[in-house]
mmCIF file of C-alpha atoms in Angstrom:
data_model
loop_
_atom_site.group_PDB
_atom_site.id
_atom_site.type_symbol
_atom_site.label_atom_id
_atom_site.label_comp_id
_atom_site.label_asym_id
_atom_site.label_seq_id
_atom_site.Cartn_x
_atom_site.Cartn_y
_atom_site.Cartn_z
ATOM 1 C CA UNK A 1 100.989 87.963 110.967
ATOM 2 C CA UNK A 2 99.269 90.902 109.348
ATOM 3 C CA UNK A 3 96.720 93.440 110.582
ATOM 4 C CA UNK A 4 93.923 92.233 108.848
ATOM 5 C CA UNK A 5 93.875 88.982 110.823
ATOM 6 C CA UNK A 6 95.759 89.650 113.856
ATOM 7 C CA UNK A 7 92.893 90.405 116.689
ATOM 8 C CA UNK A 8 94.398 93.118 119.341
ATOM 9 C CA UNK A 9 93.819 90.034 122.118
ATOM 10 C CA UNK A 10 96.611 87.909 119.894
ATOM 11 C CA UNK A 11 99.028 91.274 119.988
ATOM 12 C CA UNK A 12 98.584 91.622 123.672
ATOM 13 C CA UNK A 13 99.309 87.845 124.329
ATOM 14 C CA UNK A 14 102.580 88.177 122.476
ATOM 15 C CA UNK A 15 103.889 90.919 124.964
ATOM 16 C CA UNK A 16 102.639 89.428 128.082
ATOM 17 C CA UNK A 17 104.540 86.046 127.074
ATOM 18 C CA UNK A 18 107.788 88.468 126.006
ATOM 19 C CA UNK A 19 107.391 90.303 129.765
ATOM 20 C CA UNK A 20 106.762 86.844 131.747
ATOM 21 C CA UNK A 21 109.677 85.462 130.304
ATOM 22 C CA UNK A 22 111.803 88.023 131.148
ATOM 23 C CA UNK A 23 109.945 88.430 134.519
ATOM 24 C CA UNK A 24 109.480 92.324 133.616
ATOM 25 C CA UNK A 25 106.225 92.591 135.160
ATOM 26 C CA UNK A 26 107.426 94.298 138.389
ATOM 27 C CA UNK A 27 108.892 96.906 136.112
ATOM 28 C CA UNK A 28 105.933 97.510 134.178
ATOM 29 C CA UNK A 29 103.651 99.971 136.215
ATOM 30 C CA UNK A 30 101.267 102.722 134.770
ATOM 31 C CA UNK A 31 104.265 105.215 135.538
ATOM 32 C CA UNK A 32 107.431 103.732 133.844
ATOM 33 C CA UNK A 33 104.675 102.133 130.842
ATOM 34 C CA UNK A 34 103.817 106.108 130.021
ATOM 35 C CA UNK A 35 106.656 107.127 130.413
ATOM 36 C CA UNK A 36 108.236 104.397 127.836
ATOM 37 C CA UNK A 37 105.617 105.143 125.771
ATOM 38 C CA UNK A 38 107.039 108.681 125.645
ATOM 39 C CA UNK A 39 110.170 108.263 125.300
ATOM 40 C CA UNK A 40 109.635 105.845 122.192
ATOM 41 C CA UNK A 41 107.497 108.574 120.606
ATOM 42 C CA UNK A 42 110.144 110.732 120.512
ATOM 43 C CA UNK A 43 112.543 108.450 118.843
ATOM 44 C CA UNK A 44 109.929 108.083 116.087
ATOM 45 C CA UNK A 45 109.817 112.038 115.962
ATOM 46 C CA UNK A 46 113.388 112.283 115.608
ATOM 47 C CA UNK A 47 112.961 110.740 112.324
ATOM 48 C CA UNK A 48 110.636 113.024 111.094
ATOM 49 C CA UNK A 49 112.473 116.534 112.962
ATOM 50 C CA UNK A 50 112.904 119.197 110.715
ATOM 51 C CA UNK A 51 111.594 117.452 107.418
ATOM 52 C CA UNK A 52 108.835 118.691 105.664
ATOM 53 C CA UNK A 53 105.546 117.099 105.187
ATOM 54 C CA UNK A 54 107.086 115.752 101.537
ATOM 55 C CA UNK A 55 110.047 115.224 102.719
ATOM 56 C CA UNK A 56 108.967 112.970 105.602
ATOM 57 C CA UNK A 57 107.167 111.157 103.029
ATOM 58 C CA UNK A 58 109.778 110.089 100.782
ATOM 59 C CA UNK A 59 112.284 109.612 104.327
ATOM 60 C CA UNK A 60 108.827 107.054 105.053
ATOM 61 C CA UNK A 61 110.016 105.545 101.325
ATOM 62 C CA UNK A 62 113.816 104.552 102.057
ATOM 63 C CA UNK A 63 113.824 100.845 103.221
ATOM 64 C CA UNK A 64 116.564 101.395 105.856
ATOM 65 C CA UNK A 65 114.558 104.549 107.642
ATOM 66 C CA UNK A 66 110.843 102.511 107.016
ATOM 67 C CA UNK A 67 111.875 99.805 109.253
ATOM 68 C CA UNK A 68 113.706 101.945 112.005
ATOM 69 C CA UNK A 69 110.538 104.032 111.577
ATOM 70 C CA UNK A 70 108.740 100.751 112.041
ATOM 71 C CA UNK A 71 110.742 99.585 114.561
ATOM 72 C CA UNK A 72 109.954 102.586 117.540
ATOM 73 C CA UNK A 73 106.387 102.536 116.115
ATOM 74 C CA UNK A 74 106.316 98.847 117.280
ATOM 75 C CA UNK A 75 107.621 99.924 120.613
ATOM 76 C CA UNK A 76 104.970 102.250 121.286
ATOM 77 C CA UNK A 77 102.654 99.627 120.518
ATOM 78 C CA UNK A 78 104.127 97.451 122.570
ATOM 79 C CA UNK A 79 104.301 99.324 125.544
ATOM 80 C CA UNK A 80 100.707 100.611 124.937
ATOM 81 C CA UNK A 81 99.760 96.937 124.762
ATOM 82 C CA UNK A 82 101.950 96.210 128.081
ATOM 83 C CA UNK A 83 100.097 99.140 129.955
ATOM 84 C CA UNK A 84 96.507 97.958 128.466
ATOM 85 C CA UNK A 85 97.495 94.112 130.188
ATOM 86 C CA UNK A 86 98.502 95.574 133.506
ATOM 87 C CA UNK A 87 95.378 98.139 133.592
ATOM 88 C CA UNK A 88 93.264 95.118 132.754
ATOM 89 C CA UNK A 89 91.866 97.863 130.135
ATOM 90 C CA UNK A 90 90.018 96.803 126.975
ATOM 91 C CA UNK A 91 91.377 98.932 124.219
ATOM 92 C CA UNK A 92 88.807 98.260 121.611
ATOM 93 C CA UNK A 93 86.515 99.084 123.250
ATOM 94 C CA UNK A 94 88.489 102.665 124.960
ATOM 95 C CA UNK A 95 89.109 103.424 121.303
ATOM 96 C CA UNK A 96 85.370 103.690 120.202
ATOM 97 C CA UNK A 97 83.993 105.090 123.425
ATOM 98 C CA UNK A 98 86.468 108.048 122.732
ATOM 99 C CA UNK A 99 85.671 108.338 119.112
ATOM 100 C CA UNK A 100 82.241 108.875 120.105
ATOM 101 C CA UNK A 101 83.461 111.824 122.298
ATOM 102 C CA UNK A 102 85.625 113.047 119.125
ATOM 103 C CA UNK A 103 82.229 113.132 116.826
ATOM 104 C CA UNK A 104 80.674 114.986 119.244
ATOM 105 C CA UNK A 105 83.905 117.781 120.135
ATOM 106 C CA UNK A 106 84.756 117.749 116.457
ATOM 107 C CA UNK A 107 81.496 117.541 114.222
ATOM 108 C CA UNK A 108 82.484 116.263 110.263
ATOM 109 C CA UNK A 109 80.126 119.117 109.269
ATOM 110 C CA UNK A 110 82.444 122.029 111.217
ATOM 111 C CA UNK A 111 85.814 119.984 110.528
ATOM 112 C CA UNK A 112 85.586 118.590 107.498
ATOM 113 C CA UNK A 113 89.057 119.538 105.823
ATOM 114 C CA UNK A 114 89.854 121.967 108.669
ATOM 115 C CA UNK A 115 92.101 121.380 112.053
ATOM 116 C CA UNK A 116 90.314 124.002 113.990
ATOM 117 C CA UNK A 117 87.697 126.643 114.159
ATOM 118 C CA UNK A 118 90.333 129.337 113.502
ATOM 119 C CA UNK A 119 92.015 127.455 110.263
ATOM 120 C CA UNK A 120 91.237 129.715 107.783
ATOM 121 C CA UNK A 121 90.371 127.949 105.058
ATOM 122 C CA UNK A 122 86.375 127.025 105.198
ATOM 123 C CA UNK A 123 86.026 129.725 107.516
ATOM 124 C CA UNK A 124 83.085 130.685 105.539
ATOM 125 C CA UNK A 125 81.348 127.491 106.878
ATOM 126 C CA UNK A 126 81.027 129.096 110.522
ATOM 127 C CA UNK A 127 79.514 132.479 109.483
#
């Protein structure tokens, strides 16, 4: 599998099969799916806590940390996935409809190279 030919539909098949197996499904509600979510996102910060931007670079370089690092990314998907099957919520197409509303809050004119209107470099652009 890679992601240029795995469709999103294929992903989500794979965790509803790993869930019905198990018979999870009574487990997974919008509550304890966010929350899992969560709590797996702050496993993949703890690899990144107190590094610098280089440094969490070249921690992102050492084979051992990559796949742990890929490993809680994978459970975030994964639960996103599992929350997206029992929403019934189409994720594609959630993605580009707030996209759209990310154009229109953050403009590539006003942003470009900037994280906010008070990041001081390109201020010049808003006078």
């Amino acid at each position: 599998m890679s992601d240029s030919q795995t469709t999103v539909a294929q992903l989500r098949q794979i965790v509803e099969r790993f869930v019905d197996q198990r018979d999870w499904a009574m487990f997974h509600n919008p509550k304890n799916l966010a929350m899992s979510i969560s709590i797996e996102a702050a496993e993949l910060m703890e690899h990144f806590q107190w590094l610098s931007a280089e440094q969490a670079y070249e921690a992102a370089e050492i084979q051992e940390k990559r796949e742990e690092i890929a490993d809680e990314m994978s459970d975030i998907l994964a639960y996103l996935l599992a929350m997206a099957n029992r929403l019934d919520m189409d994720l594609s197409t959630a993605l580009e409809n707030k996209m759209v509303k990310n154009r229109q809050k953050y403009p590539s004119e006003e942003y470009r190279g900037r994280f906010g209107p008070d990041d001081p470099r390109g201020a010049d652009a808003l006078e």
